[in-house]
Amino acid sequence: MRRARQVSALLLGLVIGLAGCRAAEHPAQVDTDPAVVHTRSGVVRGMVADDHRLFAGIPYAAPPVGTKRFAPPEPAASWPGERDATRPGPRCVQDPDADLEHGDNSGEDCLTLNVWTPPGAGEPRPVMVWIHGGGFVNGSSDVYDAARLASRGDIVVVTVNYRLGTLGFLAHPALGAAGDVGNYGIADQQAALRWVRDNIAEFGGDPAHVTLAGESAGGTSVCDHLVAPGSAGLFHAVILMSAPCQVQTDLPTAQQRSIAYAAEAGCPDPATAGACLRGLPVDRLRKPVWYFNIGSDEMTTPVTGTEMLPRAPLSALGEAADVPVLIGTTRDEFTLFVALRYLRQGQRFTPQEYPELLRQTFGADAGAVGVHYPMARYGGVAQAYSAAVTDSAFSCVAERMAEELPAKVYAYEFNDRSAPAPEVMRTLPFPVGASHSLELRYLFDVGGAPPLDAAQQALADQMIEYWSRFVRTGDPSGEGQPQWPAFDGRWMSLRPDGSRMTADFSTEHQCPFWAGLRER
């Protein structure tokens, strides 16, 4: 099974479950009903609890169907009366081969968002807009219950759906003018940011104080917005969590693969492919278009060399938006994906397989990587291979960005190697440690794993303080917490036994070695 499917399935498996609405039985009775908000498109009625308000399933753009399929999002139509905003909208179309067990509540009419606010009125609160992960082929806004983050952090949190897979990123040249194809999912995110600019004040948010945040594919999206011309001015700070920002595809490659995809879907004629693709039943387009190769695995990605993304983010860091940046990774990112291969493909990672794993992933550099990541040092093939890809694809990419971004940067590593994980990940013959996505439950209420213990809950509270302080001020440091200075080569190590600044991140993840390979 391809990695994009693997990433999507377990990411959603990790977070599906408890996310949703937790309303009080009796809404607060005040002169102005706190459950009612007037947006530019109409009135919404949400849910009110003791510690938060939630307005769910609000359209921020028109349904991208019919002639609007494979086109930039258009403004949402207005509606009469009060719109029910107590339940999230459908998920955008998902990869059908991800083996998800949450049911198929998905469709094309999916461009909605959810707004979480603290209770009560007061001064306008800073806003965090959250872009979900899922390999650009799966995921949704509804799995991130932000009630605790909004309430404890005293911020407004907006979680966003955006088009995924083929519907979000197909770059067939018949779909638009030269260079103006693909990246419909990124355009959706921009539309959501414009909606926030125009409407969030009605929810008690400050439209001049917006932080754009995301994890995994969501973090990669944030990278794109840092350099996308159309995103300029729509946010004032960013949070990049476990973001493999090198995962992009150039336009010629994307167009070639899109043409092949269209032909397989039944639209082979370039002269009629645009109308044909827009006229297909959506079920014919659920299979994602694959662009980016890592070894034998493929992924869907944003497309560079386009009007939306003229340059790949890592080649334009010096030109990125000059806004404060909070950036970080987990200590053992890639163990998640190794676990998926073990669980879903039956791969057992024998010593005999190690050279081929390295060759598939690192090509001509496999021999050098094997010398720097010997099996004996790491305790086995799975651990050594995980460490190599963690360092090359996540940790050292984050370090490069921390060094090269023009603005003030605050860097962290999530280092709870006993973080709660789904049961299947606790029965593997190798430890997963602080794996990809396991830090999410420290910020959001998500299901699928045992609860945090007392020390982990204290770390979660600390992380919410850091994240919300950054959203409020552009600096995570505050009273009562270990001080977190701007990046100077040191990283904040987030740990249940006491978070602290460390100076060994680059050495631990062998970043000088990876920088040398990149420069060859």
Short mmCIF file of C-alpha atoms in Angstrom, two decimals:
data_model
loop_
_atom_site.label_atom_id
_atom_site.label_comp_id
_atom_site.label_asym_id
_atom_site.label_seq_id
_atom_site.Cartn_x
_atom_site.Cartn_y
_atom_site.Cartn_z
CA MET A 1 0.00 0.00 0.00
CA ARG A 2 1.32 3.42 -0.87
CA ARG A 3 2.63 5.69 1.88
CA ALA A 4 0.00 8.39 1.26
CA ARG A 5 -2.66 5.83 2.12
CA GLN A 6 -0.67 4.63 5.10
CA VAL A 7 -0.13 8.13 6.46
CA SER A 8 -3.79 9.04 6.02
CA ALA A 9 -5.20 5.90 7.60
CA LEU A 10 -3.25 6.00 10.82
CA LEU A 11 -3.35 9.76 11.23
CA LEU A 12 -7.12 9.59 11.12
CA GLY A 13 -7.14 6.44 13.24
CA LEU A 14 -5.15 8.34 15.84
CA VAL A 15 -7.51 11.27 16.00
CA ILE A 16 -10.98 9.91 15.05
CA GLY A 17 -13.27 9.29 17.93
CA LEU A 18 -13.85 11.86 20.60
CA ALA A 19 -13.65 15.01 18.50
CA GLY A 20 -16.88 16.85 18.19
CA CYS A 21 -19.28 19.04 20.08
CA ARG A 22 -19.77 19.17 23.81
CA ALA A 23 -22.64 21.50 24.48
CA ALA A 24 -24.32 22.30 27.74
CA GLU A 25 -27.87 21.05 28.04
CA HIS A 26 -29.15 24.59 28.56
CA PRO A 27 -27.57 27.43 26.56
CA ALA A 28 -26.69 30.49 28.56
CA GLN A 29 -29.60 32.91 28.81
CA VAL A 30 -28.33 36.45 28.35
CA ASP A 31 -29.62 39.54 26.60
CA THR A 32 -27.56 38.70 23.50
CA ASP A 33 -27.77 34.99 22.73
CA PRO A 34 -24.14 33.74 22.68
CA ALA A 35 -25.17 30.85 20.44
CA VAL A 36 -26.10 33.21 17.60
CA VAL A 37 -23.62 34.99 15.33
CA HIS A 38 -24.20 37.10 12.21
CA THR A 39 -21.76 36.34 9.37
CA ARG A 40 -21.65 38.05 5.99
CA SER A 41 -23.56 35.12 4.47
CA GLY A 42 -26.18 34.81 7.17
CA VAL A 43 -26.95 33.96 10.78
CA VAL A 44 -25.53 30.81 12.41
CA ARG A 45 -26.66 29.16 15.63
CA GLY A 46 -23.98 27.14 17.36
CA MET A 47 -23.59 25.42 20.73
CA VAL A 48 -22.67 26.89 24.11
CA ALA A 49 -20.98 24.99 26.94
CA ASP A 50 -19.59 26.16 30.25
CA ASP A 51 -16.05 26.51 28.94
CA HIS A 52 -16.45 27.24 25.19
CA ARG A 53 -18.69 27.96 22.23
CA LEU A 54 -18.66 25.97 18.98
CA PHE A 55 -19.98 26.99 15.57
CA ALA A 56 -19.56 24.03 13.23
CA GLY A 57 -20.04 23.32 9.53
CA ILE A 58 -20.07 26.96 8.37
CA PRO A 59 -19.61 27.29 4.59
CA TYR A 60 -16.70 29.56 3.70
CA ALA A 61 -17.02 28.97 -0.07
CA ALA A 62 -19.55 27.69 -2.56
CA PRO A 63 -19.74 23.93 -3.18
CA PRO A 64 -17.00 23.15 -5.77
CA VAL A 65 -19.25 21.01 -7.95
CA GLY A 66 -20.19 20.91 -11.63
CA THR A 67 -18.41 23.69 -13.52
CA LYS A 68 -16.85 24.78 -10.19
CA ARG A 69 -14.97 21.47 -9.91
CA PHE A 70 -11.24 21.98 -10.55
CA ALA A 71 -11.64 25.73 -10.24
CA PRO A 72 -10.75 28.32 -7.57
CA PRO A 73 -13.35 28.50 -4.79
CA GLU A 74 -16.15 31.04 -5.11
CA PRO A 75 -17.82 32.89 -2.24
CA ALA A 76 -20.50 31.06 -0.30
CA ALA A 77 -24.09 31.95 -1.09
CA SER A 78 -26.15 33.68 1.58
CA TRP A 79 -28.94 31.85 3.39
CA PRO A 80 -32.20 32.99 5.00
CA GLY A 81 -32.96 32.66 8.68
CA GLU A 82 -30.66 30.82 11.10
CA ARG A 83 -28.32 28.13 9.87
CA ASP A 84 -27.75 25.17 12.18
CA ALA A 85 -24.09 25.28 13.17
CA THR A 86 -24.11 22.50 15.76
CA ARG A 87 -22.59 19.74 13.60
CA PRO A 88 -19.51 19.69 11.35
CA GLY A 89 -20.00 19.43 7.61
CA PRO A 90 -19.04 16.42 5.47
CA ARG A 91 -15.40 15.56 4.98
CA CYS A 92 -13.90 16.32 1.61
CA VAL A 93 -13.58 13.27 -0.65
CA GLN A 94 -11.11 10.81 0.90
CA ASP A 95 -8.72 8.18 -0.47
CA PRO A 96 -10.95 5.07 -0.72
CA ASP A 97 -8.03 2.68 -0.16
CA ALA A 98 -7.04 4.02 3.25
CA ASP A 99 -8.99 1.29 5.10
CA LEU A 100 -10.67 3.80 7.37
CA GLU A 101 -13.41 2.60 9.67
CA HIS A 102 -15.17 5.90 10.42
CA GLY A 103 -17.68 5.63 7.60
CA ASP A 104 -17.84 7.63 4.41
CA ASN A 105 -19.34 10.93 5.47
CA SER A 106 -17.59 12.68 2.60
CA GLY A 107 -18.45 14.52 -0.59
CA GLU A 108 -17.63 17.45 -2.83
CA ASP A 109 -19.80 19.92 -0.91
CA CYS A 110 -17.28 20.08 1.91
CA LEU A 111 -15.81 23.59 2.09
CA THR A 112 -16.79 24.35 5.67
CA LEU A 113 -15.02 25.35 8.84
CA ASN A 114 -15.57 25.20 12.59
CA VAL A 115 -15.05 28.06 15.05
CA TRP A 116 -14.19 27.39 18.70
CA THR A 117 -14.22 30.33 21.11
CA PRO A 118 -13.76 30.83 24.85
CA PRO A 119 -16.94 31.63 26.76
CA GLY A 120 -18.06 35.18 27.33
CA ALA A 121 -17.36 38.49 25.70
CA GLY A 122 -14.42 40.83 26.10
CA GLU A 123 -11.58 42.23 24.08
CA PRO A 124 -11.10 40.65 20.62
CA ARG A 125 -9.08 37.48 20.99
CA PRO A 126 -6.21 36.32 18.76
CA VAL A 127 -7.09 33.60 16.25
CA MET A 128 -5.41 30.33 15.31
CA VAL A 129 -6.47 28.82 11.96
CA TRP A 130 -5.73 25.07 11.91
CA ILE A 131 -4.96 23.15 8.68
CA HIS A 132 -5.31 19.39 9.16
CA GLY A 133 -2.87 16.72 7.99
CA GLY A 134 -3.54 13.45 6.18
CA GLY A 135 -1.11 13.32 3.26
CA PHE A 136 -3.28 15.68 1.14
CA VAL A 137 -5.61 12.70 0.52
CA ASN A 138 -7.39 12.22 3.85
CA GLY A 139 -8.30 14.06 7.03
CA SER A 140 -10.84 16.66 8.08
CA SER A 141 -11.41 19.52 10.47
CA ASP A 142 -13.94 17.72 12.67
CA VAL A 143 -11.46 15.38 14.36
CA TYR A 144 -9.72 18.25 16.19
CA ASP A 145 -11.75 19.14 19.28
CA ALA A 146 -10.26 22.53 20.17
CA ALA A 147 -12.46 23.31 23.19
CA ARG A 148 -9.60 22.98 25.71
CA LEU A 149 -7.16 24.88 23.49
CA ALA A 150 -9.61 27.75 23.01
CA SER A 151 -10.71 27.90 26.64
CA ARG A 152 -7.39 27.41 28.42
CA GLY A 153 -5.46 29.41 25.83
CA ASP A 154 -8.09 32.18 25.65
CA ILE A 155 -7.91 32.22 21.84
CA VAL A 156 -10.31 31.60 18.97
CA VAL A 157 -9.54 28.42 16.99
CA VAL A 158 -10.78 27.82 13.43
CA THR A 159 -10.44 24.34 11.89
CA VAL A 160 -10.79 24.05 8.11
CA ASN A 161 -11.76 21.49 5.47
CA TYR A 162 -10.13 21.75 2.04
CA ARG A 163 -10.23 19.71 -1.17
CA LEU A 164 -7.98 16.64 -1.15
CA GLY A 165 -6.48 14.14 -3.56
CA THR A 166 -7.48 14.43 -7.20
CA LEU A 167 -10.18 17.03 -6.56
CA GLY A 168 -7.71 19.21 -4.70
CA PHE A 169 -4.53 18.88 -6.76
CA LEU A 170 -5.09 17.50 -10.28
CA ALA A 171 -2.98 19.62 -12.67
CA HIS A 172 -4.30 18.58 -16.09
CA PRO A 173 -3.49 21.38 -18.61
CA ALA A 174 -7.07 21.26 -19.94
CA LEU A 175 -8.41 22.50 -16.58
CA GLY A 176 -7.15 26.06 -16.93
CA ALA A 177 -4.65 28.49 -18.36
CA ALA A 178 -0.99 27.55 -18.46
CA GLY A 179 0.32 27.43 -14.91
CA ASP A 180 -3.10 28.07 -13.41
CA VAL A 181 -4.00 24.46 -12.58
CA GLY A 182 -3.68 22.25 -9.51
CA ASN A 183 -3.50 23.53 -5.92
CA TYR A 184 -7.26 23.90 -5.55
CA GLY A 185 -6.87 22.69 -1.98
CA ILE A 186 -4.37 25.47 -1.26
CA ALA A 187 -6.76 27.97 -2.87
CA ASP A 188 -9.48 26.68 -0.52
CA GLN A 189 -7.25 27.42 2.46
CA GLN A 190 -6.72 30.95 1.18
CA ALA A 191 -10.49 31.36 0.85
CA ALA A 192 -10.89 30.21 4.47
CA LEU A 193 -8.32 32.80 5.57
CA ARG A 194 -10.25 35.51 3.72
CA TRP A 195 -13.43 34.31 5.45
CA VAL A 196 -11.64 34.66 8.79
CA ARG A 197 -10.51 38.17 7.87
CA ASP A 198 -14.07 39.18 6.98
CA ASN A 199 -16.09 37.36 9.66
CA ILE A 200 -14.08 36.39 12.72
CA ALA A 201 -14.71 39.65 14.58
CA GLU A 202 -18.35 38.60 14.94
CA PHE A 203 -17.16 35.55 16.90
CA GLY A 204 -14.97 37.65 19.20
CA GLY A 205 -11.77 37.12 17.20
CA ASP A 206 -9.23 39.71 16.09
CA PRO A 207 -8.83 39.65 12.28
CA ALA A 208 -5.57 41.58 12.60
CA HIS A 209 -4.08 38.87 14.83
CA VAL A 210 -4.26 35.55 12.94
CA THR A 211 -1.80 32.65 13.30
CA LEU A 212 -1.86 29.99 10.57
CA ALA A 213 -0.99 26.55 11.96
CA GLY A 214 -0.85 22.98 10.68
CA GLU A 215 0.68 19.54 11.18
CA SER A 216 2.11 17.12 8.60
CA ALA A 217 0.38 17.93 5.27
CA GLY A 218 -1.19 20.85 7.10
CA GLY A 219 2.28 22.06 8.05
CA THR A 220 3.42 21.67 4.45
CA SER A 221 0.44 23.81 3.47
CA VAL A 222 1.59 26.49 5.90
CA CYS A 223 5.02 26.40 4.22
CA ASP A 224 3.30 27.04 0.91
CA HIS A 225 1.39 30.01 2.28
CA LEU A 226 4.62 31.54 3.54
CA VAL A 227 5.74 31.94 -0.10
CA ALA A 228 2.42 32.04 -2.01
CA PRO A 229 1.73 35.54 -3.39
CA GLY A 230 -2.02 35.19 -2.86
CA SER A 231 -1.58 34.46 0.84
CA ALA A 232 0.29 37.67 1.66
CA GLY A 233 -1.34 39.61 4.48
CA LEU A 234 -3.84 36.90 5.42
CA PHE A 235 -1.93 35.81 8.56
CA HIS A 236 0.47 37.37 11.03
CA ALA A 237 2.36 34.36 12.46
CA VAL A 238 2.71 30.64 11.65
CA ILE A 239 3.08 27.33 13.47
CA LEU A 240 4.74 24.49 11.54
CA MET A 241 4.39 21.06 13.15
CA SER A 242 6.12 18.02 11.62
CA ALA A 243 6.04 19.67 8.21
CA PRO A 244 7.94 17.90 5.38
CA CYS A 245 8.05 21.11 3.35
CA GLN A 246 10.20 19.53 0.64
CA VAL A 247 7.20 17.42 -0.43
CA GLN A 248 6.18 19.38 -3.55
CA THR A 249 5.88 18.51 -7.24
CA ASP A 250 6.95 20.63 -10.22
CA LEU A 251 4.31 21.52 -12.81
CA PRO A 252 5.63 19.43 -15.75
CA THR A 253 5.68 16.27 -13.62
CA ALA A 254 2.24 17.00 -12.21
CA GLN A 255 0.79 17.66 -15.66
CA GLN A 256 2.25 14.45 -17.08
CA ARG A 257 0.81 12.36 -14.28
CA SER A 258 -2.51 14.21 -14.43
CA ILE A 259 -2.86 13.46 -18.15
CA ALA A 260 -2.24 9.77 -17.45
CA TYR A 261 -4.74 9.86 -14.57
CA ALA A 262 -7.40 11.47 -16.76
CA ALA A 263 -6.92 8.87 -19.47
CA GLU A 264 -7.34 6.06 -16.95
CA ALA A 265 -10.47 7.75 -15.61
CA GLY A 266 -12.00 7.83 -19.09
CA CYS A 267 -10.97 11.29 -20.32
CA PRO A 268 -8.04 10.67 -22.72
CA ASP A 269 -8.72 13.40 -25.32
CA PRO A 270 -6.80 16.62 -24.42
CA ALA A 271 -9.34 18.70 -26.35
CA THR A 272 -12.28 17.55 -24.23
CA ALA A 273 -10.57 16.42 -21.01
CA GLY A 274 -11.56 19.50 -19.01
CA ALA A 275 -15.29 19.10 -19.61
CA CYS A 276 -14.99 15.33 -19.31
CA LEU A 277 -13.31 15.49 -15.90
CA ARG A 278 -15.84 18.00 -14.59
CA GLY A 279 -18.68 15.80 -15.80
CA LEU A 280 -17.54 12.50 -14.26
CA PRO A 281 -19.37 11.06 -11.26
CA VAL A 282 -17.34 11.91 -8.17
CA ASP A 283 -16.79 8.23 -7.42
CA ARG A 284 -14.59 8.05 -10.54
CA LEU A 285 -12.27 10.63 -8.97
CA ARG A 286 -11.91 9.28 -5.44
CA LYS A 287 -8.64 7.52 -6.22
CA PRO A 288 -5.89 10.12 -5.60
CA VAL A 289 -3.48 11.32 -8.26
CA TRP A 290 0.06 10.43 -7.18
CA TYR A 291 2.90 12.88 -7.76
CA PHE A 292 5.80 12.63 -5.31
CA ASN A 293 7.91 9.47 -5.01
CA ILE A 294 9.83 8.36 -1.91
CA GLY A 295 11.39 5.05 -2.79
CA SER A 296 8.58 2.86 -4.04
CA ASP A 297 5.90 4.96 -2.32
CA GLU A 298 3.92 7.81 -3.85
CA MET A 299 2.11 10.85 -2.47
CA THR A 300 -0.20 13.64 -3.57
CA THR A 301 1.37 17.08 -3.13
CA PRO A 302 0.96 20.76 -3.97
CA VAL A 303 2.29 21.80 -7.38
CA THR A 304 5.07 24.38 -7.81
CA GLY A 305 5.92 26.45 -10.87
CA THR A 306 2.29 27.59 -10.92
CA GLU A 307 0.60 30.93 -10.38
CA MET A 308 -0.37 29.79 -6.90
CA LEU A 309 3.16 28.57 -6.02
CA PRO A 310 5.74 30.08 -8.37
CA ARG A 311 8.60 28.55 -6.36
CA ALA A 312 9.01 25.62 -4.00
CA PRO A 313 9.09 26.81 -0.37
CA LEU A 314 12.56 25.47 0.45
CA SER A 315 14.02 27.35 -2.52
CA ALA A 316 12.41 30.63 -1.45
CA LEU A 317 12.88 30.73 2.33
CA GLY A 318 14.63 34.08 2.17
CA GLU A 319 11.55 35.54 0.48
CA ALA A 320 9.02 34.02 2.89
CA ALA A 321 6.54 36.19 4.76
CA ASP A 322 8.34 38.04 7.55
CA VAL A 323 6.16 36.78 10.42
CA PRO A 324 7.03 35.01 13.70
CA VAL A 325 7.46 31.24 13.30
CA LEU A 326 6.99 28.39 15.78
CA ILE A 327 8.46 25.26 14.19
CA GLY A 328 9.14 21.75 15.42
CA THR A 329 9.10 18.00 15.01
CA THR A 330 8.63 14.89 17.10
CA ARG A 331 11.67 12.93 18.24
CA ASP A 332 10.80 9.74 16.32
CA GLU A 333 8.68 10.96 13.39
CA PHE A 334 9.09 8.08 10.97
CA THR A 335 8.37 5.18 13.32
CA LEU A 336 4.68 5.73 12.47
CA PHE A 337 5.25 4.89 8.82
CA VAL A 338 7.49 1.94 9.58
CA ALA A 339 4.77 0.67 11.92
CA LEU A 340 2.24 0.97 9.09
CA ARG A 341 4.41 -1.10 6.78
CA TYR A 342 4.74 -3.73 9.50
CA LEU A 343 1.02 -3.78 10.33
CA ARG A 344 -0.51 -3.40 6.88
CA GLN A 345 2.04 -4.93 4.55
CA GLY A 346 3.54 -7.53 6.86
CA GLN A 347 7.05 -6.15 6.32
CA ARG A 348 9.31 -7.55 9.02
CA PHE A 349 12.45 -5.41 8.49
CA THR A 350 15.07 -8.13 8.50
CA PRO A 351 18.78 -7.23 8.34
CA GLN A 352 18.86 -8.54 4.78
CA GLU A 353 16.24 -5.93 3.76
CA TYR A 354 18.12 -2.94 5.15
CA PRO A 355 20.32 -2.16 2.11
CA GLU A 356 17.31 -2.29 -0.23
CA LEU A 357 15.24 -0.05 2.06
CA LEU A 358 18.04 2.49 1.98
CA ARG A 359 18.44 2.19 -1.78
CA GLN A 360 14.73 2.72 -2.43
CA THR A 361 14.70 5.80 -0.22
CA PHE A 362 18.11 7.40 -0.70
CA GLY A 363 19.26 6.11 -4.08
CA ALA A 364 22.97 6.67 -4.73
CA ASP A 365 23.45 7.95 -1.17
CA ALA A 366 22.28 4.65 0.38
CA GLY A 367 25.79 3.45 1.19
CA ALA A 368 26.73 6.64 3.02
CA VAL A 369 23.44 6.60 4.92
CA GLY A 370 24.03 3.00 5.98
CA VAL A 371 27.42 3.94 7.43
CA HIS A 372 25.90 6.78 9.46
CA TYR A 373 22.88 4.72 10.56
CA PRO A 374 24.16 1.24 11.37
CA MET A 375 21.62 -1.25 12.64
CA ALA A 376 23.63 -2.07 15.75
CA ARG A 377 23.68 1.53 16.96
CA TYR A 378 19.92 1.90 16.78
CA GLY A 379 18.84 -1.55 17.97
CA GLY A 380 17.57 -3.01 14.71
CA VAL A 381 16.53 -2.37 11.12
CA ALA A 382 13.21 -0.68 11.92
CA GLN A 383 14.83 1.72 14.37
CA ALA A 384 17.81 2.54 12.15
CA TYR A 385 15.67 3.10 9.06
CA SER A 386 13.19 5.21 11.06
CA ALA A 387 16.00 7.35 12.43
CA ALA A 388 17.48 7.95 8.98
CA VAL A 389 14.20 9.12 7.44
CA THR A 390 13.20 11.07 10.56
CA ASP A 391 16.43 13.02 10.36
CA SER A 392 16.53 13.55 6.59
CA ALA A 393 12.85 14.31 5.94
CA PHE A 394 11.74 16.03 9.14
CA SER A 395 14.31 17.06 11.74
CA CYS A 396 16.98 18.52 9.49
CA VAL A 397 14.44 20.14 7.17
CA ALA A 398 13.06 21.93 10.23
CA GLU A 399 16.56 22.97 11.28
CA ARG A 400 17.28 24.35 7.80
CA MET A 401 14.09 26.38 7.92
CA ALA A 402 14.86 27.66 11.42
CA GLU A 403 18.24 28.85 10.15
CA GLU A 404 17.07 30.41 6.87
CA LEU A 405 13.64 31.95 7.52
CA PRO A 406 13.91 35.75 7.73
CA ALA A 407 11.70 36.25 10.80
CA LYS A 408 12.13 35.39 14.46
CA VAL A 409 11.87 31.60 14.89
CA TYR A 410 11.13 29.46 17.96
CA ALA A 411 12.08 25.78 17.53
CA TYR A 412 10.93 22.74 19.51
CA GLU A 413 11.14 18.95 19.59
CA PHE A 414 8.32 16.94 21.13
CA ASN A 415 10.25 14.40 23.20
CA ASP A 416 7.74 12.29 25.15
CA ARG A 417 8.87 8.85 24.00
CA SER A 418 6.08 7.27 26.07
CA ALA A 419 3.30 9.31 24.46
CA PRO A 420 -0.04 7.45 24.32
CA ALA A 421 -0.48 5.60 21.03
CA PRO A 422 -3.18 3.35 19.55
CA GLU A 423 -3.16 -0.21 20.85
CA VAL A 424 -1.79 -1.68 17.62
CA MET A 425 1.26 0.54 17.91
CA ARG A 426 1.89 -0.67 21.44
CA THR A 427 2.22 -4.32 20.35
CA LEU A 428 5.01 -3.88 17.77
CA PRO A 429 8.39 -5.60 18.15
CA PHE A 430 10.07 -2.17 18.17
CA PRO A 431 9.25 1.03 20.08
CA VAL A 432 7.53 3.91 18.29
CA GLY A 433 8.61 6.53 20.82
CA ALA A 434 7.55 10.12 20.11
CA SER A 435 6.15 9.27 16.70
CA HIS A 436 4.52 11.43 14.02
CA SER A 437 1.18 12.93 15.15
CA LEU A 438 1.32 11.68 18.75
CA GLU A 439 1.79 15.24 20.04
CA LEU A 440 -1.61 16.29 18.67
CA ARG A 441 -3.52 14.90 21.65
CA TYR A 442 -1.52 17.24 23.91
CA LEU A 443 -3.18 20.23 22.18
CA PHE A 444 -6.52 18.84 21.01
CA ASP A 445 -8.96 16.35 22.54
CA VAL A 446 -8.73 13.32 20.27
CA GLY A 447 -9.47 9.65 20.75
CA GLY A 448 -7.94 6.33 19.86
CA ALA A 449 -5.36 5.95 22.62
CA PRO A 450 -5.11 5.75 26.42
CA PRO A 451 -5.47 9.02 28.35
CA LEU A 452 -2.48 11.10 29.35
CA ASP A 453 -1.00 10.37 32.76
CA ALA A 454 -0.48 13.17 35.29
CA ALA A 455 2.97 14.18 34.03
CA GLN A 456 1.81 14.09 30.42
CA GLN A 457 -1.26 16.16 31.27
CA ALA A 458 1.03 18.73 32.85
CA LEU A 459 3.06 18.76 29.62
CA ALA A 460 -0.16 19.18 27.61
CA ASP A 461 -1.13 22.16 29.76
CA GLN A 462 2.34 23.61 29.27
CA MET A 463 2.18 23.13 25.50
CA ILE A 464 -1.21 24.87 25.35
CA GLU A 465 0.30 27.74 27.31
CA TYR A 466 3.25 27.95 24.91
CA TRP A 467 1.14 27.66 21.75
CA SER A 468 -1.53 30.13 22.87
CA ARG A 469 1.07 32.57 24.16
CA PHE A 470 2.70 32.47 20.74
CA VAL A 471 -0.69 33.07 19.09
CA ARG A 472 -1.26 36.04 21.41
CA THR A 473 2.19 37.65 21.29
CA GLY A 474 4.41 35.98 18.66
CA ASP A 475 6.63 34.69 21.51
CA PRO A 476 5.87 31.44 23.42
CA SER A 477 7.66 32.47 26.64
CA GLY A 478 5.64 33.55 29.64
CA GLU A 479 5.61 33.65 33.41
CA GLY A 480 5.74 30.33 35.20
CA GLN A 481 7.23 28.42 32.26
CA PRO A 482 10.79 27.58 31.25
CA GLN A 483 11.93 30.48 29.08
CA TRP A 484 12.00 29.77 25.35
CA PRO A 485 14.34 32.14 23.50
CA ALA A 486 14.35 32.70 19.75
CA PHE A 487 16.35 30.16 17.73
CA ASP A 488 20.09 30.39 18.27
CA GLY A 489 20.93 26.75 17.52
CA ARG A 490 19.08 25.56 20.61
CA TRP A 491 15.70 23.80 20.65
CA MET A 492 13.02 23.56 23.31
CA SER A 493 12.74 19.87 24.26
CA LEU A 494 9.13 19.28 25.36
CA ARG A 495 9.20 16.51 27.95
CA PRO A 496 6.94 15.23 30.73
CA ASP A 497 9.91 15.16 33.11
CA GLY A 498 10.55 18.85 32.55
CA SER A 499 10.86 20.82 29.33
CA ARG A 500 14.20 22.55 28.72
CA MET A 501 16.38 24.13 26.06
CA THR A 502 18.91 21.76 24.47
CA ALA A 503 21.89 22.33 22.20
CA ASP A 504 22.37 18.79 20.80
CA PHE A 505 19.49 18.64 18.27
CA SER A 506 21.70 19.07 15.20
CA THR A 507 24.22 16.50 16.40
CA GLU A 508 21.58 14.02 17.56
CA HIS A 509 19.88 14.10 14.15
CA GLN A 510 23.13 14.22 12.13
CA CYS A 511 22.11 17.40 10.31
CA PRO A 512 25.66 18.28 9.14
CA PHE A 513 25.75 14.92 7.34
CA TRP A 514 22.43 15.56 5.60
CA ALA A 515 23.45 19.10 4.69
CA GLY A 516 26.59 17.71 3.08
CA LEU A 517 24.56 15.27 0.97
CA ARG A 518 22.23 18.06 -0.12
CA GLU A 519 25.12 20.24 -1.25
CA ARG A 520 26.86 17.54 -3.30
#
